[in-house]
CSV table of C-alpha atoms in Angstrom, one decimal:
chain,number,residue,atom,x,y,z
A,5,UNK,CA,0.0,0.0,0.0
A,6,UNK,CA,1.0,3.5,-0.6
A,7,UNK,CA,1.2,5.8,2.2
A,8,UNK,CA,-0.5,8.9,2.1
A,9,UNK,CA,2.2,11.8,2.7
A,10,UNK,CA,1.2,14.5,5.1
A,11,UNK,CA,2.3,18.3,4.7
A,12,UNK,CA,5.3,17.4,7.0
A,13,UNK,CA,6.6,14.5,5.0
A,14,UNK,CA,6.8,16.7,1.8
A,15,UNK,CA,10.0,17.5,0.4
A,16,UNK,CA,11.8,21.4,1.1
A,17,UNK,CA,11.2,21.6,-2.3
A,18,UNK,CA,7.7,21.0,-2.4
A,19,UNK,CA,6.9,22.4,0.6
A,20,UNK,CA,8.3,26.3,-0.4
A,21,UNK,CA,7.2,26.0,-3.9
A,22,UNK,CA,4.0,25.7,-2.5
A,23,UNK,CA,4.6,28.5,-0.3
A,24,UNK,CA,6.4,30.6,-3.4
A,25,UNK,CA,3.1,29.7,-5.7
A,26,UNK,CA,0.6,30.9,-2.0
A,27,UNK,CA,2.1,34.3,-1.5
A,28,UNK,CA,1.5,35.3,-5.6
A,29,UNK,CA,-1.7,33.5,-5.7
A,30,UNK,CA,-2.7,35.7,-2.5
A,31,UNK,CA,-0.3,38.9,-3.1
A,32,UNK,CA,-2.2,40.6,-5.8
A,33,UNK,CA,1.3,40.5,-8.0
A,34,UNK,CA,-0.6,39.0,-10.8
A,35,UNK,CA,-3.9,40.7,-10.2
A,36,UNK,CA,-3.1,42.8,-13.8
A,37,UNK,CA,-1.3,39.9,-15.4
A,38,UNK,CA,1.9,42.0,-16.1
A,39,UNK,CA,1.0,43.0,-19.4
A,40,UNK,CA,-0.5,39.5,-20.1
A,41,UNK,CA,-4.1,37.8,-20.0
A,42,UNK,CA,-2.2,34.5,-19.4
A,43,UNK,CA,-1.0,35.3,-16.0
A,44,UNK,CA,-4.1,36.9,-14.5
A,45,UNK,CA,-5.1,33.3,-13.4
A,46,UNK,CA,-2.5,33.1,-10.7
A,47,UNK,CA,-4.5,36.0,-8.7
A,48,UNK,CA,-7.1,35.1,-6.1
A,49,UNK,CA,-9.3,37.8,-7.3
A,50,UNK,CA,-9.3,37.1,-10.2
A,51,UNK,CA,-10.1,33.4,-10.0
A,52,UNK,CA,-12.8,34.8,-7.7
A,53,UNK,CA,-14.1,37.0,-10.3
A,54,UNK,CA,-17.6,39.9,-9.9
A,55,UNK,CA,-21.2,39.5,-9.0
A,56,UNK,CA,-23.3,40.9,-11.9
A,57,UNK,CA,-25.4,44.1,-11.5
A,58,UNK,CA,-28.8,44.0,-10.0
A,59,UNK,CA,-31.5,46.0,-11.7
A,60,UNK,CA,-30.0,49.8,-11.5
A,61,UNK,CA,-27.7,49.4,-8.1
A,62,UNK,CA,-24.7,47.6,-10.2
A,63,UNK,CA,-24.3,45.0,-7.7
A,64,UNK,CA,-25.2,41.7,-6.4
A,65,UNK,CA,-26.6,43.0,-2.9
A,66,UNK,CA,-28.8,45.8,-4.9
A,67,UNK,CA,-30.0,48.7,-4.1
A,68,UNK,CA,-32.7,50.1,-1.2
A,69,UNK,CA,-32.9,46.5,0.5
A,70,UNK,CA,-33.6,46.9,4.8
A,71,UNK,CA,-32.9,45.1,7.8
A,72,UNK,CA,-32.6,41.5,8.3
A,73,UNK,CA,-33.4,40.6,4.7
A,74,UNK,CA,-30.7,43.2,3.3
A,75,UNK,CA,-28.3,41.3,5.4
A,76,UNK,CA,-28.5,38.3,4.5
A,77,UNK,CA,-28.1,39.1,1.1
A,78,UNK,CA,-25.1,40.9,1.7
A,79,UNK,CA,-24.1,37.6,3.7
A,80,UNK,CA,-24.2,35.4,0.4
A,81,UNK,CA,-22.1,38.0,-1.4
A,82,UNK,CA,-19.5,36.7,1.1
A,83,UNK,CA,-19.7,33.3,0.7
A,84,UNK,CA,-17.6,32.9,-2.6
A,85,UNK,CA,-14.2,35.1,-1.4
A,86,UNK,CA,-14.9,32.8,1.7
A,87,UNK,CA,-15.1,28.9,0.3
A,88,UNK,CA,-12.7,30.3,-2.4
A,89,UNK,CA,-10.1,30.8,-0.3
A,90,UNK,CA,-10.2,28.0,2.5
A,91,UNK,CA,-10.4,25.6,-0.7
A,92,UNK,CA,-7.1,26.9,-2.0
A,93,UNK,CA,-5.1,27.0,1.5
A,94,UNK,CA,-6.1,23.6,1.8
A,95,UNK,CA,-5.0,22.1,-1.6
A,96,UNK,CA,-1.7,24.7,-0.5
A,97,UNK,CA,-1.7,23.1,2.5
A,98,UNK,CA,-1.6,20.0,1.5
A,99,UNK,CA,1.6,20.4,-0.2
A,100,UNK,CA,3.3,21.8,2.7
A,101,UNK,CA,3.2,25.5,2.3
A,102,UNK,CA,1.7,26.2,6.0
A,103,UNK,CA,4.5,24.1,7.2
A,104,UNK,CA,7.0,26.2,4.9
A,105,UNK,CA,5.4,29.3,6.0
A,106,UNK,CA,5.9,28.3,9.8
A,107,UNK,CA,9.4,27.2,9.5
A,108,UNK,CA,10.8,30.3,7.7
A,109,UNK,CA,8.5,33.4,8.2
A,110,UNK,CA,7.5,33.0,11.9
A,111,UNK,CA,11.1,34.8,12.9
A,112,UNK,CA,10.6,37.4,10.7
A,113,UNK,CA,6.5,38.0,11.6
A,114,UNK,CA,7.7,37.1,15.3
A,115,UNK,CA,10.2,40.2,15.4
A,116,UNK,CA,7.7,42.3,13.3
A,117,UNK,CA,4.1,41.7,15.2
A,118,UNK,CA,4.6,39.1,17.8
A,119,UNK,CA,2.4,36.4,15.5
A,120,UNK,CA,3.5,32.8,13.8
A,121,UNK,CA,4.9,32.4,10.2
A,122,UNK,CA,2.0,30.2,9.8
A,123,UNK,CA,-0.4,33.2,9.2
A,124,UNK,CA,1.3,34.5,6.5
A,125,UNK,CA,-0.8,33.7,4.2
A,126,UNK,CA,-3.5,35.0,5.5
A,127,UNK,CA,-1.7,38.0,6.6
A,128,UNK,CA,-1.4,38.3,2.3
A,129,UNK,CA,-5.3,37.0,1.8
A,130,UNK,CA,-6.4,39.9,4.4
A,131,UNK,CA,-4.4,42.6,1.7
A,132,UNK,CA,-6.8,41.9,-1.1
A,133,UNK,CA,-10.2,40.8,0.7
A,134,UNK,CA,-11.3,41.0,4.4
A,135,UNK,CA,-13.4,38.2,3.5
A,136,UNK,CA,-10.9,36.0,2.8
A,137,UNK,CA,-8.5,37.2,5.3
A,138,UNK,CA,-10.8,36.4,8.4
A,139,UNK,CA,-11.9,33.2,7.2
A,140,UNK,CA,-8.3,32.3,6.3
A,141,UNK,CA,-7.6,33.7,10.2
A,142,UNK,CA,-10.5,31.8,11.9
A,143,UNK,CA,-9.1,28.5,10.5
A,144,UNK,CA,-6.3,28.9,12.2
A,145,UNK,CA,-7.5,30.1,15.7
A,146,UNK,CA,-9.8,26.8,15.5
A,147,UNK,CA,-6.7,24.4,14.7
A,148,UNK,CA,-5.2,26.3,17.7
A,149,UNK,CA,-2.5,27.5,15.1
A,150,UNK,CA,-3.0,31.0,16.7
A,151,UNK,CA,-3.5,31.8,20.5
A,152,UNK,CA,-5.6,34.5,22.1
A,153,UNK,CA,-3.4,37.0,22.3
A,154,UNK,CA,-1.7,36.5,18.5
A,155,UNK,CA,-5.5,36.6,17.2
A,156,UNK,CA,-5.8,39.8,18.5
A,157,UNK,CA,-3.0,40.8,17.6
A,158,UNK,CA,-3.3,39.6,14.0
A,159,UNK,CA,-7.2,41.4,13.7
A,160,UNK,CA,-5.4,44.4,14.5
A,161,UNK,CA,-3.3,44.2,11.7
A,162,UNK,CA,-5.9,43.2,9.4
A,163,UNK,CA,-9.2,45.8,10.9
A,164,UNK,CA,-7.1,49.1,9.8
A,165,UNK,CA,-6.9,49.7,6.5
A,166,UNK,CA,-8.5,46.4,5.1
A,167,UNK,CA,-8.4,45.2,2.1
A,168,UNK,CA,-5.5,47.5,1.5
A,169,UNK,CA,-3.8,46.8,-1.8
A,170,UNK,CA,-7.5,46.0,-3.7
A,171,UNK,CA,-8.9,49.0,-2.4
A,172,UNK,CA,-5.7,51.0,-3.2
A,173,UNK,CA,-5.7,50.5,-6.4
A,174,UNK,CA,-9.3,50.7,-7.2
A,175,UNK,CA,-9.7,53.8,-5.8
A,176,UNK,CA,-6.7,55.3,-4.5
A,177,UNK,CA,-3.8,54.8,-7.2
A,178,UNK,CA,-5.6,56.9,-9.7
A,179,UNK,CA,-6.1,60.0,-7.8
A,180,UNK,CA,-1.7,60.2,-7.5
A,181,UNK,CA,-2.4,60.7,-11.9
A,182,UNK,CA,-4.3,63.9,-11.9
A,183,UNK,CA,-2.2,67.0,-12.7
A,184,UNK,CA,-2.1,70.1,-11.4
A,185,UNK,CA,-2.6,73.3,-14.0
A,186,UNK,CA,1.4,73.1,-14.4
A,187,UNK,CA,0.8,69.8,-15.9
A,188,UNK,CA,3.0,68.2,-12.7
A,189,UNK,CA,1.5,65.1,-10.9
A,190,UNK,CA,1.7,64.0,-7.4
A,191,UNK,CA,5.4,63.9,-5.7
A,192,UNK,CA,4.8,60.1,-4.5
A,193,UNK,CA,5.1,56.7,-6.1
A,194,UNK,CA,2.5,53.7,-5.9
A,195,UNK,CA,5.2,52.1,-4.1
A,196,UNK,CA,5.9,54.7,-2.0
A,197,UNK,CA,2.6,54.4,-0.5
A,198,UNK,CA,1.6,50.7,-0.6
A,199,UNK,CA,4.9,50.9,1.8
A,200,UNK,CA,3.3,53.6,4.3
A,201,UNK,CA,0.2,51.6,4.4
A,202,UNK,CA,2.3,48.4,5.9
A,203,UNK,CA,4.4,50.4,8.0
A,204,UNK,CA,1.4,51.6,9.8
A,205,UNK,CA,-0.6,48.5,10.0
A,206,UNK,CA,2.6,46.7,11.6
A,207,UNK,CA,2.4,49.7,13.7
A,208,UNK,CA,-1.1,49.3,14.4
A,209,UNK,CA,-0.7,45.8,15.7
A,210,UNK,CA,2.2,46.4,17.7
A,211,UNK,CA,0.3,49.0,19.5
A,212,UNK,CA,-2.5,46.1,20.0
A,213,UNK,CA,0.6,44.2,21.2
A,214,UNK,CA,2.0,46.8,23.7
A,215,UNK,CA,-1.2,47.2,25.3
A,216,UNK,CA,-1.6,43.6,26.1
A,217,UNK,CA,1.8,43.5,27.1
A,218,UNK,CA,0.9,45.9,29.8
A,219,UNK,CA,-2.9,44.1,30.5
A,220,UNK,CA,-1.1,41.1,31.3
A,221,UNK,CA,1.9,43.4,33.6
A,222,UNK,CA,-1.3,45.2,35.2
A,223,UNK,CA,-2.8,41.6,36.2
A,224,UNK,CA,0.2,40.0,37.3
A,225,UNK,CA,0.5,43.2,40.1
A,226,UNK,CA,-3.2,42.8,40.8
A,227,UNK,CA,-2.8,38.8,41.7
A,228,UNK,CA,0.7,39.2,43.4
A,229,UNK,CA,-1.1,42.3,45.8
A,230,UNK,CA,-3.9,40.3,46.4
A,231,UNK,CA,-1.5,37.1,47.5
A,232,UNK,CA,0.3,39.1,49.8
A,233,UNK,CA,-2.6,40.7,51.7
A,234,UNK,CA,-4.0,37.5,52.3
């Protein structure tokens, strides 16, 4: 019989390409296809594609819907960033690319946030879709992947600015093209800030992780005081 191999018993090689293959499927990289229709399939929104319009709203959820009904609806516009995602972190997973991601990246997002490499790829998911980000990041706190305090951590990361890249460069990325009347165009690059937007999200989440820091000092003083005047 042939044994079935688990994400641990695959290969380096295996393992990181599957990693390699997660962070451009999930990094938006591709999203444009580089000058190229062929390569627009490596992007997870594009694989997850649009809703049609509804009657004159020009969307799936429509327009002038209320309460409970108007939610759900807006619910099942969820669902396919959702089951999209966890289906391909599991066929990455399978391959190893979790276990890639926690063997090599969970130095770097230790030092940086205080959370596992192993949520790196939903760290990159959360970039492009919020949806896909906290399902991604609710998988993990239910296979006890992430503790308490790295959840919250990590949901601090992701709540500011999410969606960042997507929503960037739908609607941000073309304002830095309009001109002034001298013909002269903003002083900043795309990159410039795609890299401000990071820096402050880390930032965010360290703040998340200084104030727990100082939760947990607070406690420990409450339950030594209350030892010693018993």
């Amino acid at each position: 019989m042939t044994s079935v191999k688990t994400p641990e018993s695959r290969s380096p090689i295996v393992q990181y390409t599957s990693l390699f293959l997660a962070i451009i499927f999930f990094s938006g990289i591709f999203k444009t296809g580089m000058g190229t229709d062929i390569l627009k399939f490596l992007d997870f929104s594009n694989i997850l594609g649009a809703f049609g319009s509804v009657a004159e709203a020009g969307n799936f959820v429509g327009k002038g819907g209320t309460g409970a009904r108007q939610g759900y609806i807006f619910a099942i516009s969820l669902i396919p960033a959702t089951m999209t995602a966890m289906a391909f972190i599991a066929l990455f997973e399978h391959f190893g690319a979790l276990e890639a991601a926690r063997k090599s990246l969970t130095p770097i997002l230790r030092f940086l946030m205080g959370i596992p490499g192993i949520s790196s790829i939903a760290l990159l998911a959360s970039l492009q879709s919020t949806d896909s980000g906290a399902a991604l990041t609710r998988g993990l706190v239910l296979d006890n992947q992430l503790n308490h305090k790295e959840k919250t951590i990590f949901a601090a990361f992701q709540f500011s600015a999410g969606a960042a890249i997507v929503n960037f460069f739908s609607s941000g990325a073309p304002l830095l093209l309009l001109t002034d009347e001298n013909g002269m165009t903003a002083p900043i690059t795309i990159g410039t800030v795609i890299v401000v937007m990071l820096v402050f999200k880390i930032l965010g989440a360290n703040l998340m992780r200084f104030f727990l820091y100082k939760a947990l000092l607070e406690k420990n003083s409450i339950t030594r005081t209350e030892k010693e005047e018993k």
